[in-house]
XYZ file of C-alpha atoms in Angstrom:
307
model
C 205.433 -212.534 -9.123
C 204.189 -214.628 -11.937
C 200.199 -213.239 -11.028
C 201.449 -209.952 -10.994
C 203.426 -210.500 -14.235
C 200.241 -211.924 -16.026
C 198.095 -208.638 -14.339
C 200.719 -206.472 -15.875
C 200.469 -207.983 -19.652
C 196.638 -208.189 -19.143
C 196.581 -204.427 -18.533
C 198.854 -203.701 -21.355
C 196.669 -205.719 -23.725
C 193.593 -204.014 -22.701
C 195.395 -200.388 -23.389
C 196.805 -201.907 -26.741
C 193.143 -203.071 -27.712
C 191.310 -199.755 -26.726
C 193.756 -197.468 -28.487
C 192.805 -197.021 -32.295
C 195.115 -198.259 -34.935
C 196.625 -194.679 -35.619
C 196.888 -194.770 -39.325
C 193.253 -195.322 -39.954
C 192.459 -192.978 -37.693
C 194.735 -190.272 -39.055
C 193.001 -191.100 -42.640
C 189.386 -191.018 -41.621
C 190.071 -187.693 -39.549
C 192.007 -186.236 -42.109
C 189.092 -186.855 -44.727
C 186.396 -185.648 -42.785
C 188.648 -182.476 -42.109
C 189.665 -181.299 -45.786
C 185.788 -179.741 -45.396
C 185.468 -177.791 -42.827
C 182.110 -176.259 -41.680
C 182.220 -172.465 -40.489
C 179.682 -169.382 -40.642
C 180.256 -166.003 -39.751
C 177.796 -163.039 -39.194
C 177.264 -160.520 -42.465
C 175.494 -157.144 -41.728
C 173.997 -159.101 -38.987
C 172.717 -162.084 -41.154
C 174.298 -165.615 -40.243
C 175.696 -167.269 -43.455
C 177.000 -170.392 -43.015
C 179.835 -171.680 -45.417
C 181.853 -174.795 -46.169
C 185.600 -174.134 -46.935
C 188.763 -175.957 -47.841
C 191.999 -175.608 -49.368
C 194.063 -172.546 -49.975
C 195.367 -170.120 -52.553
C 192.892 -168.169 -54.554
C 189.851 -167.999 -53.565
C 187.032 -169.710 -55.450
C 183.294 -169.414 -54.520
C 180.741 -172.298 -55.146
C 176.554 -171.216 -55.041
C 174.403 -173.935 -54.535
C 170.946 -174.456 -56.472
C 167.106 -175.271 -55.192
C 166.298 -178.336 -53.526
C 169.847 -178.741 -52.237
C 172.490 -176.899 -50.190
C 176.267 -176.412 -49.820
C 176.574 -180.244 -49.678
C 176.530 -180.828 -52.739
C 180.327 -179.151 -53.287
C 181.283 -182.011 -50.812
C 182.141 -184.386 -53.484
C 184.323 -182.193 -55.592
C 185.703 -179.585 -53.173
C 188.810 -182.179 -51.852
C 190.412 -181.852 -55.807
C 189.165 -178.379 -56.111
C 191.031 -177.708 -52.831
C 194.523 -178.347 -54.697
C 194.435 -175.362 -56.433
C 192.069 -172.985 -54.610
C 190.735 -171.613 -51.118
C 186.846 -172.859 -51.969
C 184.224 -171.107 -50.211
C 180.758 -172.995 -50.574
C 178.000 -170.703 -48.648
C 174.191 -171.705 -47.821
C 172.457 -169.313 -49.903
C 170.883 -166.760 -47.618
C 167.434 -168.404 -45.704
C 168.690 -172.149 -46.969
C 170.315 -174.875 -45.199
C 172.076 -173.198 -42.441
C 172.193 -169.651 -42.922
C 169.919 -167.476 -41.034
C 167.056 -166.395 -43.040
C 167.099 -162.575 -43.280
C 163.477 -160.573 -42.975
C 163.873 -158.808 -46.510
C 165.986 -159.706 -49.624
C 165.699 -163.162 -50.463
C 166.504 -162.465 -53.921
C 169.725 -163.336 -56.125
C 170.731 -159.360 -56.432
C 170.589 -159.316 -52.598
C 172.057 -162.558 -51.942
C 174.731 -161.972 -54.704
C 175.674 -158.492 -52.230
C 176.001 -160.492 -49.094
C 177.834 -163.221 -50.372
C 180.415 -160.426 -52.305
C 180.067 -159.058 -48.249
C 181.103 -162.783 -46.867
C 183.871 -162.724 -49.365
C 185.029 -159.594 -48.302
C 184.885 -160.295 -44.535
C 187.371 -163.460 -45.399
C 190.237 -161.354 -46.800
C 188.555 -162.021 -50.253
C 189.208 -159.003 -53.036
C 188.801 -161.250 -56.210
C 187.267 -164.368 -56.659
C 186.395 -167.346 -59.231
C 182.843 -167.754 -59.197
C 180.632 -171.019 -59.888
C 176.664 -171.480 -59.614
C 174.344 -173.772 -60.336
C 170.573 -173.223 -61.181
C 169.442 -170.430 -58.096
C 172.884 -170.496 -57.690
C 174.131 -169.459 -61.067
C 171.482 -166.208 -61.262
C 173.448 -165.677 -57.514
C 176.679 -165.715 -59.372
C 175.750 -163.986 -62.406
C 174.472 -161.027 -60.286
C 177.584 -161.137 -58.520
C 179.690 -160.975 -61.462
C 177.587 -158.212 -63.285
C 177.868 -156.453 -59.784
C 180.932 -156.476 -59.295
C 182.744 -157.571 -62.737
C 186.328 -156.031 -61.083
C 186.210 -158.461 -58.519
C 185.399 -161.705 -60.772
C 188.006 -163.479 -62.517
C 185.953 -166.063 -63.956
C 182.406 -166.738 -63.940
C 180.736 -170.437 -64.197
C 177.454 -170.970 -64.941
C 175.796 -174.422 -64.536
C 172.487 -174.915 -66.141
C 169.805 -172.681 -65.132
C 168.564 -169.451 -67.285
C 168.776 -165.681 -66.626
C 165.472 -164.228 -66.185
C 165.254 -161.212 -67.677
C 167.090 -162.001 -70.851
C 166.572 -162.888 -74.137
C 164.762 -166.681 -74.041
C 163.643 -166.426 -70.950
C 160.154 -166.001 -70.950
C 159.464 -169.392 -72.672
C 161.010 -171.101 -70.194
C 159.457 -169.307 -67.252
C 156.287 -169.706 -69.028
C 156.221 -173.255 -69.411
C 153.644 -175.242 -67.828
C 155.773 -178.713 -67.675
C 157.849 -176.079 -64.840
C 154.903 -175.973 -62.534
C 157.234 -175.238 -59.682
C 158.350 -171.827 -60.921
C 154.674 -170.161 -59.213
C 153.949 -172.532 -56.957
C 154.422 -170.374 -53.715
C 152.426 -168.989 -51.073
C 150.500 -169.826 -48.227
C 148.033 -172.843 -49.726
C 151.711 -174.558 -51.315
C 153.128 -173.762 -47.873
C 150.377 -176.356 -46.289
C 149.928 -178.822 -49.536
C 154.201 -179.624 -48.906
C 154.539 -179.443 -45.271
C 155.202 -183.323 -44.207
C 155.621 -184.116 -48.336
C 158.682 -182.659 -48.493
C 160.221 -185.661 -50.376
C 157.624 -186.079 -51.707
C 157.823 -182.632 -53.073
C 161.717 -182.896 -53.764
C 161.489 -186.000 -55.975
C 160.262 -184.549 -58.612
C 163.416 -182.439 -59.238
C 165.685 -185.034 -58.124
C 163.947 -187.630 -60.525
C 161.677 -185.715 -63.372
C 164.937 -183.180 -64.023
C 167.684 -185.737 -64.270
C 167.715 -187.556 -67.920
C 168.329 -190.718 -65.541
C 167.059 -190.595 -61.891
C 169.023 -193.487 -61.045
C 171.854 -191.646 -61.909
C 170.787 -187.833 -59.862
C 171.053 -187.065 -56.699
C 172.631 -190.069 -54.399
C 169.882 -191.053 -51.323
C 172.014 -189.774 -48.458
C 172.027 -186.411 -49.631
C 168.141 -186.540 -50.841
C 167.796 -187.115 -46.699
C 169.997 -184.355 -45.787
C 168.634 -182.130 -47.987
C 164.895 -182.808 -47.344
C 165.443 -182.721 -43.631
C 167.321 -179.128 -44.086
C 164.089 -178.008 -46.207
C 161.771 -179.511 -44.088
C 162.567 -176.718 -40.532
C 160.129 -174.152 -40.163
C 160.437 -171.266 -42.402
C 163.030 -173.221 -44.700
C 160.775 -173.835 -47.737
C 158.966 -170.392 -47.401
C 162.502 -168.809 -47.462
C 163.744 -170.881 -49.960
C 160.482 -170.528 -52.454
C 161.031 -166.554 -51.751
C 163.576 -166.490 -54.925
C 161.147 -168.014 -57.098
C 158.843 -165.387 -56.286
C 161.678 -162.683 -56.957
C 161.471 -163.550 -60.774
C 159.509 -160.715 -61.970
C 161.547 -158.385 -60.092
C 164.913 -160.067 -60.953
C 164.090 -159.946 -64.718
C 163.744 -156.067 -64.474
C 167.029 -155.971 -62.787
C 168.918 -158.626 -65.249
C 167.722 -156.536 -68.161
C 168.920 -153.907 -66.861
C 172.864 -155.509 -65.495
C 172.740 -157.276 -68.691
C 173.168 -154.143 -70.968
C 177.027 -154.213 -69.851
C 178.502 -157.374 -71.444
C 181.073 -159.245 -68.828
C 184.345 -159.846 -70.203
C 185.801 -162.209 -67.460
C 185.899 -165.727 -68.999
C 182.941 -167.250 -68.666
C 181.841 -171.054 -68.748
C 178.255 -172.240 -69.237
C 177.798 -175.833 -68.601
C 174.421 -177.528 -69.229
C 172.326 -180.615 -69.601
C 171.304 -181.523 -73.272
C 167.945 -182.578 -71.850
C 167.563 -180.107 -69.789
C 168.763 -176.303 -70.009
C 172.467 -176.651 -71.949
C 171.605 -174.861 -75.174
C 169.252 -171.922 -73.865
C 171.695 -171.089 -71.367
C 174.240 -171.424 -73.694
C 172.599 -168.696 -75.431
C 171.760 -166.308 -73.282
C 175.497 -166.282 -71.887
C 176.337 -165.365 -75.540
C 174.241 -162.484 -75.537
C 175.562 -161.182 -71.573
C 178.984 -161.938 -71.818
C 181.946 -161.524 -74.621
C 184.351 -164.551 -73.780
C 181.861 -167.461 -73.110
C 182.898 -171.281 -73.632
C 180.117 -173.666 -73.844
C 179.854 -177.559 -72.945
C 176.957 -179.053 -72.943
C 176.589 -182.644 -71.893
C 175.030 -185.026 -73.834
C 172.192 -187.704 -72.206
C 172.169 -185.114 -69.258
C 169.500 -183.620 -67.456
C 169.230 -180.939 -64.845
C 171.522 -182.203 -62.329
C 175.060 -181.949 -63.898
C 177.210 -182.313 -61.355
C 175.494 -185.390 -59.773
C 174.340 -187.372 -63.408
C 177.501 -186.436 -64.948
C 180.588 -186.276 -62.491
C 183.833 -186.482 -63.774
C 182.979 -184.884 -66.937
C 181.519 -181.689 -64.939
C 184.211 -181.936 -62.664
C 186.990 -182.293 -65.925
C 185.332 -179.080 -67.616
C 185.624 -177.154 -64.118
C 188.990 -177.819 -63.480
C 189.926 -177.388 -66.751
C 188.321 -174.052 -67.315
C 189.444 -172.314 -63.654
């Protein structure tokens, strides 16, 4: 009796010790599922989306050189007020890449169609760099359906101030497309990448954290990825035709321009000025290109504040 006694409590200590302690659990599976990952298929395209939260819907665009991800820091708090939506642009990350309109005027109509498929008839809308030309488009496409509009340090091609910035030869990367490119970055993506991540920040030990540089050059790096993704830069001629033309009828949703003083703050700043009629600006001082990533909580403070 006494053997079978000690089986029994050696059993019950093996079940005890294999079970995880339920509390941790619950709080590392309940952090990992405030995000959750979901696509859906829009006139036949694959767009892949993060999402979390509920109430009204807000949408989040993504720049160059990164993907959805980066919302992943700041969509938890967001997620107390709103439904967020966080798409791969069209052709990046893990959205299909379409055979024709990689361009922000296209991609701004299939996200507005991706909205629309999730119950979505108004919107907040955020973007940063690619991103915010993505949102602008939307919003100047379909201004009834925008509540507000947040721009995060980029430019509008197409509109006043533009052209110098387009023009400048410290932005190599603006023409640098094509076949020849194609071969020079294949294998060097990093390579490739660093020079955003590092030469764009006003601190590059204070831009974009090493496990997301991985992710994102590994999500780059799959065949067709940078060809798709280097397919906006070479809409810009095109897309300034279009912006001059959507930018003759002023929004008047709230708008909010957020920039880097060493990078694009006060142009963009600008130019919002000139395409919109309710347009609060913050620009962040010793800040560079990546906003969200040099300069957190104050980024994250004017967001929440402004939506």
């Amino acid at each position: 009796m006494r053997f079978i006694a000690r089986a029994i409590s050696c059993v019950v200590t093996l079940v005890f010790l294999s079970v995880p302690n339920s509390g941790a659990q619950s709080q590392t599976t309940g952090a990992k599922d405030t995000v959750l990952s979901r696509s859906a298929m829009v006139g036949g395209l694959k767009i892949h989306y993060l999402t979390a939260g509920k109430g009204k819907p807000l949408i989040l665009l993504h720049g160059y050189a990164e993907t959805s991800r980066m919302w992943r820091p700041i969509m938890p708090q967001l997620a107390e007020r709103f439904m967020v939506i966080a798409p791969d642009l069209p052709g990046i990350g893990d959205s299909g890449i379409p055979a024709s309109g990689l361009d922000m005027k296209t991609s701004a109509i299939r996200i507005h169609a991706l909205a629309r498929s999730l119950g979505v008839e108004k919107a907040k809308v955020v973007g940063h760099d690619i991103g915010l030309m993505v949102a602008y488009a939307y919003a100047a496409q379909f201004p009834a359906e925008v509540e507000k509009l947040v721009v995060m340090d980029a430019f509008l091609p197409g509109v006043a101030g533009w052209e110098p910035i387009y023009n400048d030869p410290n932005i190599w990367h603006f023409r640098f497309h094509g076949p020849t490119p194609e071969a020079l970055v294949k294998g060097r993506e990093r390579t490739y990448f660093e020079y955003f991540w590092n030469d764009l920040a006003a601190d590059k030990t204070r831009s974009i954290p090493e496990a997301d540089r991985k992710a994102y050059t590994d999500a780059y790096s799959r065949p067709g990825r940078m060809r798709a993704a280097w397919a906006y830069f070479a809409s810009w001629p095109e897309l300034a035709k279009d912006f001059a033309q959507l930018s003759q009828t002023k929004l008047t949703m709230p708008v909010l321009s957020i920039g880097g003083e060493k990078s694009l703050g006060n142009q963009l700043a600008q130019q919002m000025k000139l395409v919109a009629s309710d347009v609060t600006v913050v620009v962040l001082n010793d800040t560079g290109h990546w906003v969200l990533e040099e300069r957190p909580k104050e980024t994250t403070d004017a967001l929440v504040k402004f939506l």
